[in-house]
CSV table of C-alpha atoms and ligand atoms in Angstrom, one decimal:
chain,number,residue,atom,x,y,z
A,517,MET,CA,-19.4,11.1,-15.3
A,518,LYS,CA,-19.9,10.1,-11.6
A,519,GLY,CA,-17.1,9.8,-9.1
A,520,PHE,CA,-16.9,9.3,-5.3
A,521,ALA,CA,-14.8,12.1,-4.0
A,522,MET,CA,-13.3,13.9,-1.1
A,523,LEU,CA,-15.3,17.1,-1.1
A,524,THR,CA,-13.2,18.7,1.6
A,525,LEU,CA,-11.6,17.6,4.9
A,526,ASN,CA,-13.8,15.1,6.7
A,527,LYS,CA,-16.3,15.1,3.9
A,528,VAL,CA,-16.9,12.6,1.2
A,529,GLY,CA,-19.7,12.3,-1.4
A,530,TRP,CA,-20.8,11.6,-5.0
A,531,ILE,CA,-19.9,14.2,-7.7
A,532,GLU,CA,-20.3,14.8,-11.4
A,533,LYS,CA,-17.3,15.7,-13.4
A,534,PRO,CA,-16.4,15.7,-17.1
A,535,LYS,CA,-14.9,12.5,-18.5
A,536,PRO,CA,-11.1,13.1,-18.4
A,537,ALA,CA,-9.4,14.2,-21.7
A,538,ILE,CA,-6.2,12.1,-22.3
A,539,GLY,CA,-2.9,13.2,-23.8
A,540,PRO,CA,-1.0,11.4,-26.6
A,541,MET,CA,0.8,9.0,-24.2
A,542,ASP,CA,-2.1,8.3,-21.8
A,543,ALA,CA,-4.9,5.9,-21.5
A,544,LEU,CA,-8.6,6.3,-20.4
A,545,VAL,CA,-9.6,3.3,-18.3
A,546,LYS,CA,-12.8,2.3,-16.7
A,547,PRO,CA,-12.6,0.3,-13.4
A,548,LEU,CA,-13.6,-3.3,-13.2
A,549,ALA,CA,-12.5,-3.8,-9.5
A,550,ILE,CA,-11.4,-1.2,-7.0
A,551,SER,CA,-10.3,-1.3,-3.4
A,552,PRO,CA,-10.5,1.5,-0.9
A,553,CYS,CA,-7.2,2.1,1.1
A,554,THR,CA,-6.4,3.2,4.6
A,555,SER,CA,-4.4,6.0,2.9
A,556,ASP,CA,-7.7,7.4,1.6
A,557,VAL,CA,-8.9,7.4,5.2
A,558,HIS,CA,-5.7,9.3,6.3
A,559,THR,CA,-6.2,11.8,3.5
A,560,VAL,CA,-9.9,12.5,4.2
A,561,TRP,CA,-10.2,12.2,7.9
A,562,GLU,CA,-6.7,13.0,9.2
A,563,ALA,CA,-5.9,16.1,7.0
A,564,ALA,CA,-2.6,14.2,6.3
A,565,LEU,CA,-2.1,15.9,2.9
A,566,GLY,CA,-3.9,19.0,3.6
A,567,ASP,CA,-7.2,20.0,2.1
A,568,ARG,CA,-8.4,18.7,-1.3
A,569,ARG,CA,-11.6,19.9,-2.9
A,570,ASP,CA,-13.8,17.6,-5.0
A,571,LEU,CA,-11.0,15.2,-5.7
A,572,ILE,CA,-12.1,11.7,-6.8
A,573,LEU,CA,-10.6,9.3,-4.4
A,574,GLY,CA,-9.1,5.8,-4.8
A,575,HIS,CA,-5.8,4.5,-6.3
A,576,GLU,CA,-6.2,0.7,-6.4
A,577,ALA,CA,-7.8,-0.7,-9.5
A,578,VAL,CA,-8.0,-3.3,-12.2
A,579,GLY,CA,-9.7,-1.8,-15.2
A,580,GLU,CA,-10.5,-2.0,-18.9
A,581,VAL,CA,-8.7,0.3,-21.4
A,582,VAL,CA,-11.3,2.4,-23.1
A,583,GLU,CA,-9.1,4.7,-25.3
A,584,VAL,CA,-5.4,5.3,-25.8
A,585,GLY,CA,-3.5,8.3,-27.1
A,586,SER,CA,-1.7,8.4,-30.4
A,587,LEU,CA,1.8,7.6,-29.0
A,588,VAL,CA,0.7,4.5,-26.9
A,589,LYS,CA,2.4,1.4,-28.3
A,590,ASP,CA,1.6,-1.5,-26.1
A,591,PHE,CA,-2.0,-1.2,-24.9
A,592,LYS,CA,-5.4,-1.0,-26.8
A,593,PRO,CA,-9.0,-0.6,-26.0
A,594,GLY,CA,-10.5,-3.7,-24.4
A,595,ASP,CA,-7.2,-4.7,-22.6
A,596,LYS,CA,-7.7,-5.7,-19.0
A,597,VAL,CA,-5.0,-4.0,-17.0
A,598,ILE,CA,-3.6,-3.5,-13.5
A,599,ILE,CA,-3.3,0.1,-12.4
A,600,PRO,CA,-0.5,0.7,-9.9
A,601,ALA,CA,-1.2,3.2,-7.1
A,602,ILE,CA,2.0,5.0,-8.1
A,603,THR,CA,1.9,6.2,-11.7
A,604,PRO,CA,4.7,8.7,-12.2
A,605,TYR,CA,6.1,10.7,-15.1
A,606,TRP,CA,9.2,8.6,-16.1
A,607,GLU,CA,11.3,11.4,-17.6
A,608,THR,CA,12.1,13.4,-14.5
A,609,VAL,CA,15.4,13.6,-12.7
A,610,GLU,CA,13.9,11.9,-9.6
A,611,SER,CA,12.9,9.0,-11.9
A,612,GLN,CA,16.4,9.0,-13.3
A,613,MET,CA,17.8,8.8,-9.8
A,614,GLY,CA,15.8,5.7,-9.2
A,615,PHE,CA,13.0,7.2,-7.2
A,616,HIS,CA,10.1,7.5,-9.5
A,617,GLN,CA,7.9,7.7,-6.4
A,618,HIS,CA,9.1,11.2,-6.1
A,619,SER,CA,8.9,12.1,-9.7
A,620,GLY,CA,8.5,15.9,-9.9
A,621,GLY,CA,8.7,16.4,-6.1
A,622,MET,CA,8.2,14.7,-2.8
A,623,LEU,CA,5.5,11.8,-3.2
A,624,LEU,CA,4.4,13.1,-6.6
A,625,GLY,CA,4.7,9.8,-8.3
A,626,TRP,CA,1.5,9.2,-6.3
A,627,GLN,CA,-0.9,10.9,-8.6
A,628,PHE,CA,-4.3,9.3,-8.1
A,629,SER,CA,-6.2,10.7,-5.2
A,630,ASN,CA,-3.5,13.0,-4.3
A,631,VAL,CA,-2.9,15.4,-7.2
A,632,ARG,CA,-5.2,14.1,-9.8
A,633,ASP,CA,-8.6,12.4,-9.7
A,634,GLY,CA,-8.4,8.8,-8.6
A,635,VAL,CA,-9.9,5.5,-9.7
A,636,PHE,CA,-13.3,5.9,-8.0
A,637,GLY,CA,-14.8,7.4,-11.2
A,638,GLU,CA,-16.6,5.9,-14.0
A,639,TYR,CA,-13.5,6.7,-16.0
A,640,PHE,CA,-10.0,7.8,-15.1
A,641,GLN,CA,-6.8,8.9,-16.9
A,642,VAL,CA,-3.6,7.0,-16.6
A,643,ILE,CA,-0.6,9.1,-17.6
A,644,GLN,CA,2.2,7.5,-19.7
A,645,ALA,CA,0.3,4.3,-20.2
A,646,ASP,CA,3.2,2.4,-21.7
A,647,GLY,CA,5.1,2.9,-18.5
A,648,ASN,CA,2.3,2.6,-16.0
A,649,LEU,CA,0.0,-0.2,-17.0
A,650,ALA,CA,0.4,-3.9,-17.0
A,651,LEU,CA,-1.7,-6.6,-18.5
A,652,LEU,CA,-3.8,-8.7,-15.9
A,653,PRO,CA,-2.7,-12.3,-16.3
A,654,ASP,CA,-5.6,-14.5,-17.7
A,655,ASN,CA,-5.6,-16.7,-14.6
A,656,VAL,CA,-5.9,-13.9,-12.1
A,657,SER,CA,-9.3,-12.6,-11.2
A,658,VAL,CA,-10.0,-8.8,-11.2
A,659,GLU,CA,-10.6,-9.0,-7.4
A,660,GLU,CA,-7.2,-10.6,-6.7
A,661,GLY,CA,-5.5,-8.4,-9.3
A,662,VAL,CA,-6.4,-5.3,-7.5
A,663,MET,CA,-4.2,-6.3,-4.6
A,664,LEU,CA,-1.3,-5.8,-6.9
A,665,SER,CA,-2.1,-2.0,-7.1
A,666,ASP,CA,-0.9,-1.2,-3.7
A,667,MET,CA,-1.1,-4.0,-0.9
A,668,VAL,CA,1.4,-6.4,-2.5
A,669,PRO,CA,4.0,-3.8,-3.7
A,670,THR,CA,3.9,-1.8,-0.4
A,671,GLY,CA,4.3,-4.7,1.8
A,672,PHE,CA,7.1,-6.1,-0.4
A,673,HIS,CA,8.7,-2.6,-0.5
A,674,GLY,CA,8.9,-2.8,3.4
A,675,ALA,CA,10.7,-6.1,3.2
A,676,ASP,CA,12.9,-4.9,0.3
A,677,ASN,CA,14.0,-1.7,2.1
A,678,ALA,CA,14.7,-3.9,5.3
A,679,GLU,CA,17.0,-5.9,3.1
A,680,VAL,CA,15.6,-9.1,4.7
A,681,SER,CA,17.9,-12.1,4.1
A,682,TYR,CA,17.8,-15.8,4.7
A,683,GLY,CA,17.3,-16.8,8.2
A,684,GLU,CA,17.0,-13.4,9.7
A,685,CYS,CA,14.5,-12.5,12.6
A,686,VAL,CA,12.1,-9.9,11.4
A,687,VAL,CA,9.4,-8.1,13.4
A,688,VAL,CA,6.4,-6.6,11.6
A,689,ILE,CA,4.4,-4.0,13.5
A,690,GLY,CA,0.9,-3.7,12.2
A,691,ILE,CA,-0.8,-6.5,10.3
A,692,GLY,CA,-3.5,-5.0,8.3
A,693,PRO,CA,-3.4,-5.9,4.6
A,694,VAL,CA,-0.1,-4.0,4.1
A,695,GLY,CA,1.7,-5.5,7.1
A,696,LEU,CA,0.4,-9.0,6.0
A,697,MET,CA,2.1,-8.4,2.6
A,698,ALA,CA,5.2,-7.3,4.5
A,699,VAL,CA,5.1,-10.7,6.3
A,700,ALA,CA,4.7,-12.5,3.0
A,701,GLY,CA,7.5,-10.5,1.3
A,702,ALA,CA,9.9,-11.1,4.3
A,703,ASN,CA,9.0,-14.8,4.1
A,704,LEU,CA,9.6,-14.9,0.3
A,705,ARG,CA,13.0,-13.2,0.9
A,706,GLY,CA,13.9,-16.0,3.3
A,707,ALA,CA,13.4,-14.7,6.8
A,708,GLY,CA,13.8,-17.4,9.4
A,709,ARG,CA,11.7,-16.1,12.3
A,710,ILE,CA,8.9,-13.6,11.6
A,711,ILE,CA,7.2,-11.9,14.7
A,712,ALA,CA,3.9,-10.3,13.7
A,713,VAL,CA,2.5,-7.7,15.9
A,714,GLY,CA,-1.3,-7.3,15.7
A,715,SER,CA,-4.3,-7.9,17.9
A,716,ARG,CA,-7.2,-9.1,15.9
A,717,ASP,CA,-7.6,-12.9,15.4
A,718,ILE,CA,-8.3,-12.8,11.8
A,719,CYS,CA,-5.1,-10.7,11.2
A,720,GLN,CA,-2.9,-13.1,13.4
A,721,LYS,CA,-4.3,-16.1,11.5
A,722,ALA,CA,-3.6,-14.6,8.2
A,723,ALA,CA,-0.1,-13.6,9.4
A,724,ARG,CA,0.7,-17.2,10.2
A,725,PHE,CA,-0.7,-18.3,6.8
A,726,TYR,CA,1.9,-15.7,5.2
A,727,GLY,CA,4.8,-17.1,7.2
A,728,ALA,CA,4.8,-15.5,10.7
A,729,THR,CA,6.3,-17.9,13.2
A,730,ASP,CA,5.2,-15.9,16.2
A,731,THR,CA,2.4,-13.4,17.0
A,732,VAL,CA,2.4,-10.7,19.6
A,733,ASP,CA,-0.7,-8.9,20.8
A,734,TYR,CA,0.0,-5.1,21.4
A,735,LYS,CA,-3.2,-4.9,23.4
A,736,ALA,CA,-1.8,-7.6,25.9
A,737,GLY,CA,1.1,-5.5,27.1
A,738,ASP,CA,4.3,-3.8,26.1
A,739,ILE,CA,5.5,-5.3,22.8
A,740,VAL,CA,9.1,-4.6,23.6
A,741,GLU,CA,8.9,-6.8,26.6
A,742,GLN,CA,6.9,-9.4,24.8
A,743,ILE,CA,9.3,-9.6,21.9
A,744,LYS,CA,12.4,-9.6,24.2
A,745,THR,CA,10.8,-12.5,26.1
A,746,ALA,CA,10.1,-14.4,22.9
A,747,THR,CA,13.7,-14.0,21.7
A,748,GLY,CA,15.4,-14.5,25.1
A,749,GLY,CA,16.6,-10.9,25.1
A,750,LYS,CA,18.3,-11.2,21.7
A,751,PRO,CA,17.9,-8.2,19.4
A,752,VAL,CA,16.2,-8.7,16.1
A,753,ASP,CA,17.7,-8.1,12.7
A,754,LYS,CA,15.0,-6.0,11.0
A,755,VAL,CA,11.7,-4.2,11.9
A,756,ILE,CA,9.1,-3.3,9.4
A,757,ILE,CA,6.5,-0.8,10.6
A,758,ALA,CA,3.2,-1.1,8.8
A,759,GLY,CA,0.7,0.3,11.4
A,760,GLY,CA,0.5,1.7,14.9
A,761,THR,CA,1.5,5.2,16.0
A,762,LEU,CA,4.7,7.2,16.0
A,763,GLU,CA,5.6,5.2,19.2
A,764,ALA,CA,6.5,2.2,17.0
A,765,PHE,CA,9.8,3.8,16.0
A,766,GLU,CA,10.8,4.0,19.7
A,767,GLN,CA,9.7,0.4,20.2
A,768,ALA,CA,11.6,-0.6,17.1
A,769,MET,CA,14.8,1.1,18.3
A,770,LYS,CA,14.7,-1.0,21.6
A,771,ILE,CA,14.7,-4.3,19.9
A,772,ILE,CA,16.9,-3.8,16.8
A,773,ARG,CA,20.4,-5.1,16.6
A,774,PRO,CA,23.5,-2.9,15.8
A,775,ALA,CA,23.5,-2.2,12.1
A,776,GLY,CA,19.8,-3.4,11.9
A,777,ILE,CA,17.3,-1.8,9.6
A,778,ILE,CA,14.0,-0.2,10.6
A,779,SER,CA,11.8,0.0,7.5
A,780,ASN,CA,8.7,2.1,7.6
A,781,ILE,CA,5.8,1.8,5.1
A,782,ASN,CA,3.1,3.3,7.4
A,783,TYR,CA,1.6,6.5,6.2
A,784,LEU,CA,2.2,8.7,9.2
A,785,GLY,CA,-1.1,10.7,9.0
A,786,SER,CA,-0.9,12.5,12.4
A,787,GLY,CA,1.5,13.6,15.2
A,788,GLU,CA,4.6,15.7,14.8
A,789,TYR,CA,8.0,14.1,15.5
A,790,ILE,CA,9.5,10.7,15.7
A,791,LYS,CA,11.6,10.1,18.8
A,792,VAL,CA,14.9,8.3,18.6
A,793,ASN,CA,16.5,7.6,21.8
A,794,ARG,CA,20.3,8.3,21.6
A,795,VAL,CA,21.3,5.3,23.8
A,796,ASP,CA,19.2,2.9,21.8
A,797,TRP,CA,20.8,4.4,18.7
A,798,GLY,CA,24.2,3.4,19.9
A,799,LEU,CA,24.9,6.9,21.1
A,800,GLY,CA,24.5,7.9,17.5
A,801,MET,CA,27.1,5.4,16.4
A,802,GLY,CA,25.1,2.2,16.1
A,803,HIS,CA,24.8,1.9,12.3
A,804,ILE,CA,21.1,1.5,12.7
A,805,ARG,CA,19.2,2.7,9.7
A,806,ILE,CA,15.7,4.0,9.5
A,807,ILE,CA,14.1,4.2,6.0
A,808,GLY,CA,10.6,5.1,5.0
A,809,GLY,CA,9.3,4.5,1.5
A,810,LEU,CA,6.3,5.0,-0.8
A,811,MET,CA,5.7,1.9,-2.9
A,812,PRO,CA,7.2,1.5,-6.3
A,813,GLY,CA,4.8,1.7,-9.1
A,814,GLY,CA,5.2,1.4,-12.9
A,815,ARG,CA,4.7,-1.4,-15.5
A,816,LYS,CA,7.7,-3.5,-14.7
A,817,ASN,CA,7.0,-3.8,-11.0
A,818,MET,CA,3.4,-4.7,-11.7
A,819,GLU,CA,4.4,-7.3,-14.3
A,820,ARG,CA,7.1,-8.8,-11.9
A,821,LEU,CA,4.7,-9.0,-9.0
A,822,SER,CA,1.8,-10.3,-11.0
A,823,ASN,CA,3.9,-13.3,-11.8
A,824,LEU,CA,3.7,-14.3,-8.1
A,825,LEU,CA,-0.1,-14.6,-8.5
A,826,LYS,CA,0.1,-16.1,-12.0
A,827,TYR,CA,2.5,-18.9,-10.9
A,828,LYS,CA,0.8,-19.4,-7.5
A,829,LYS,CA,3.7,-18.3,-5.4
A,830,LEU,CA,1.4,-15.8,-3.5
A,831,ASP,CA,-2.2,-16.2,-2.6
A,832,VAL,CA,-3.9,-12.9,-1.9
A,833,SER,CA,-7.4,-14.3,-1.3
A,834,PRO,CA,-7.1,-14.4,2.5
A,835,LEU,CA,-6.9,-10.6,2.3
A,836,LEU,CA,-10.3,-10.3,0.6
A,837,THR,CA,-12.8,-10.4,3.5
A,838,HIS,CA,-15.5,-8.2,2.2
A,839,ARG,CA,-16.5,-8.5,-1.4
A,840,LEU,CA,-19.0,-5.8,-2.7
A,841,LYS,CA,-20.7,-5.5,-6.2
A,842,GLY,CA,-21.5,-2.4,-8.0
A,843,PHE,CA,-20.2,1.0,-8.6
A,844,ASP,CA,-22.5,2.5,-5.9
A,845,GLN,CA,-20.9,0.2,-3.3
A,846,ILE,CA,-17.6,2.2,-3.4
A,847,GLU,CA,-18.9,4.4,-0.6
A,848,LYS,CA,-19.7,1.5,1.6
A,849,GLY,CA,-16.3,0.0,0.9
A,850,LEU,CA,-14.5,3.2,1.9
A,851,LEU,CA,-16.5,3.5,5.2
A,852,LEU,CA,-15.6,-0.1,6.0
A,853,MET,CA,-11.9,0.8,5.6
A,854,LYS,CA,-12.5,3.8,7.9
A,855,ASP,CA,-14.5,2.0,10.6
A,856,LYS,CA,-12.5,-1.4,10.4
A,857,PRO,CA,-14.9,-3.9,11.8
A,858,ARG,CA,-13.0,-6.7,13.6
A,859,ASP,CA,-13.5,-9.2,10.7
A,860,LEU,CA,-12.2,-6.9,8.1
A,861,ILE,CA,-8.8,-7.1,6.3
A,862,LYS,CA,-9.6,-5.5,2.9
A,863,PRO,CA,-12.8,-4.8,1.0
A,864,VAL,CA,-13.0,-5.0,-2.7
A,865,VAL,CA,-15.7,-3.8,-5.0
A,866,THR,CA,-16.3,-5.3,-8.5
A,867,ILE,CA,-18.0,-3.1,-11.0
B,1668,NAD,P1,-4.7,-1.0,8.5
B,1668,NAD,O1,-5.3,0.1,9.4
B,1668,NAD,O2,-5.7,-2.0,8.0
B,1668,NAD,O3,-3.6,-1.8,9.3
B,1668,NAD,C1,-2.8,-1.3,10.4
B,1668,NAD,C2,-3.1,-2.3,11.5
B,1668,NAD,O4,-2.2,-1.8,12.7
B,1668,NAD,C3,-4.5,-2.3,12.1
B,1668,NAD,O5,-4.9,-3.6,12.0
B,1668,NAD,C4,-4.4,-1.8,13.4
B,1668,NAD,O6,-5.4,-2.4,14.3
B,1668,NAD,C5,-3.0,-2.0,13.8
B,1668,NAD,N1,-2.5,-1.3,14.9
B,1668,NAD,C6,-3.0,-0.2,15.5
B,1668,NAD,N2,-2.2,0.2,16.6
B,1668,NAD,C7,-1.2,-0.7,16.6
B,1668,NAD,C8,-0.1,-0.8,17.5
B,1668,NAD,N3,0.1,0.1,18.4
B,1668,NAD,N4,0.8,-1.8,17.2
B,1668,NAD,C9,0.6,-2.7,16.2
B,1668,NAD,N5,-0.4,-2.6,15.4
B,1668,NAD,C10,-1.3,-1.6,15.6
B,1668,NAD,O7,-3.9,-0.4,7.4
B,1668,NAD,P2,-3.3,-1.0,6.1
B,1668,NAD,O8,-4.3,-0.9,5.0
B,1668,NAD,O9,-2.7,-2.3,6.3
B,1668,NAD,O10,-2.1,0.1,5.8
B,1668,NAD,C11,-1.1,0.3,6.7
B,1668,NAD,C12,-0.5,1.6,6.5
B,1668,NAD,O11,0.2,1.7,5.3
B,1668,NAD,C13,-1.5,2.8,6.4
B,1668,NAD,O12,-1.0,3.9,7.2
B,1668,NAD,C14,-1.5,3.1,5.0
B,1668,NAD,O13,-2.0,4.4,4.8
B,1668,NAD,C15,-0.1,2.9,4.7
B,1668,NAD,N6,0.1,2.7,3.2
B,1668,NAD,C16,1.4,3.1,2.8
B,1668,NAD,C17,1.8,2.9,1.5
B,1668,NAD,C18,3.1,3.2,1.0
B,1668,NAD,O14,3.3,3.3,-0.2
B,1668,NAD,N7,4.1,3.3,1.9
B,1668,NAD,C19,0.9,2.3,0.6
B,1668,NAD,C20,-0.4,1.8,1.0
B,1668,NAD,C21,-0.7,2.1,2.3
B,1669,ZN,ZN1,-3.2,2.8,-0.9
């Protein structure tokens, strides 16, 4: 079969590989819609995970089940399914501790395009299908459904980890598709004021659509000053980091209240250390928490979040700025995500 792969660092291309052989609990799936991710860009062009050779990329897909193993109970060939970016083994101690994202070791719940071939192939293998697949609701298109693989759960994870509560003031730094879903998640959790930090018009507009009350342009000056001016110097309750550089942590520390939460969902692809100023951190006694998390995957999470689309509580269509058709367009989609034209939020390829 054909697949679009990371050949080595800084190098991508089409390769031939045998169709994956599945185990008794697994499913073989063919993609119906895929979306390239900024994480693929970090992996290939920033050496963020180290080298990978001939690894098929991609971890965001809606697909059709082609074959299932003998122990799979709830899925059958022909089913249209959402495939989460995170598809862990569910029997490990990390899963039992509530962190399936790290099943088997740090970040290893992230299988596709990390430790196993991803979804940019004519076929791909989903391990533990009963635990990792969810049926696509009938009234959700494959293009919208693919936003459930990664963008919606990651943004919402940022809002969940920030423990956003009614009426709070939340800052979201970085409003690409992930940050926009963090805005939407914070809004659904009841935030009062949401200050979205981003510079492109299309992203600022989308942020307001998803519930941002204020927008701040990081290219127009220091965001700490701009946010302090907007709040009259009052610190904010929560900060969600979904873009930018390591400097975002220092900025967040300067605007957060005592016992506030800084919730990172950005994939820190380069740089070494994050600086935390001791004074900003209440001389080490400010009860300020910094948490960073890989999105939760698995079936229940996909079923839960797909209800938001099914029952029209969340509209992901403003994210889908570039719609491509055909398996061979995957390369173009990934390069769009790498080069980020100003009118791009997220590309989707239907197959
Ligand atoms: P994106 O690149 O489309 O969005 C990030 C945005 O931040 C861009 O619009 C960029 O212009 C903006 N930005 C750059 N510098 C900035 C600054 N100084 N201040 C504020 N904004 C700035 O990326 P995305 O697809 O939205 O993904 C965001 C991050 O989340 C990526 O690093 C991605 O790899 C990561 N990610 C993490 C998970 C997870 O499970 N935690 C899952 C998916 C993606
Ligand atoms: Zn991703």
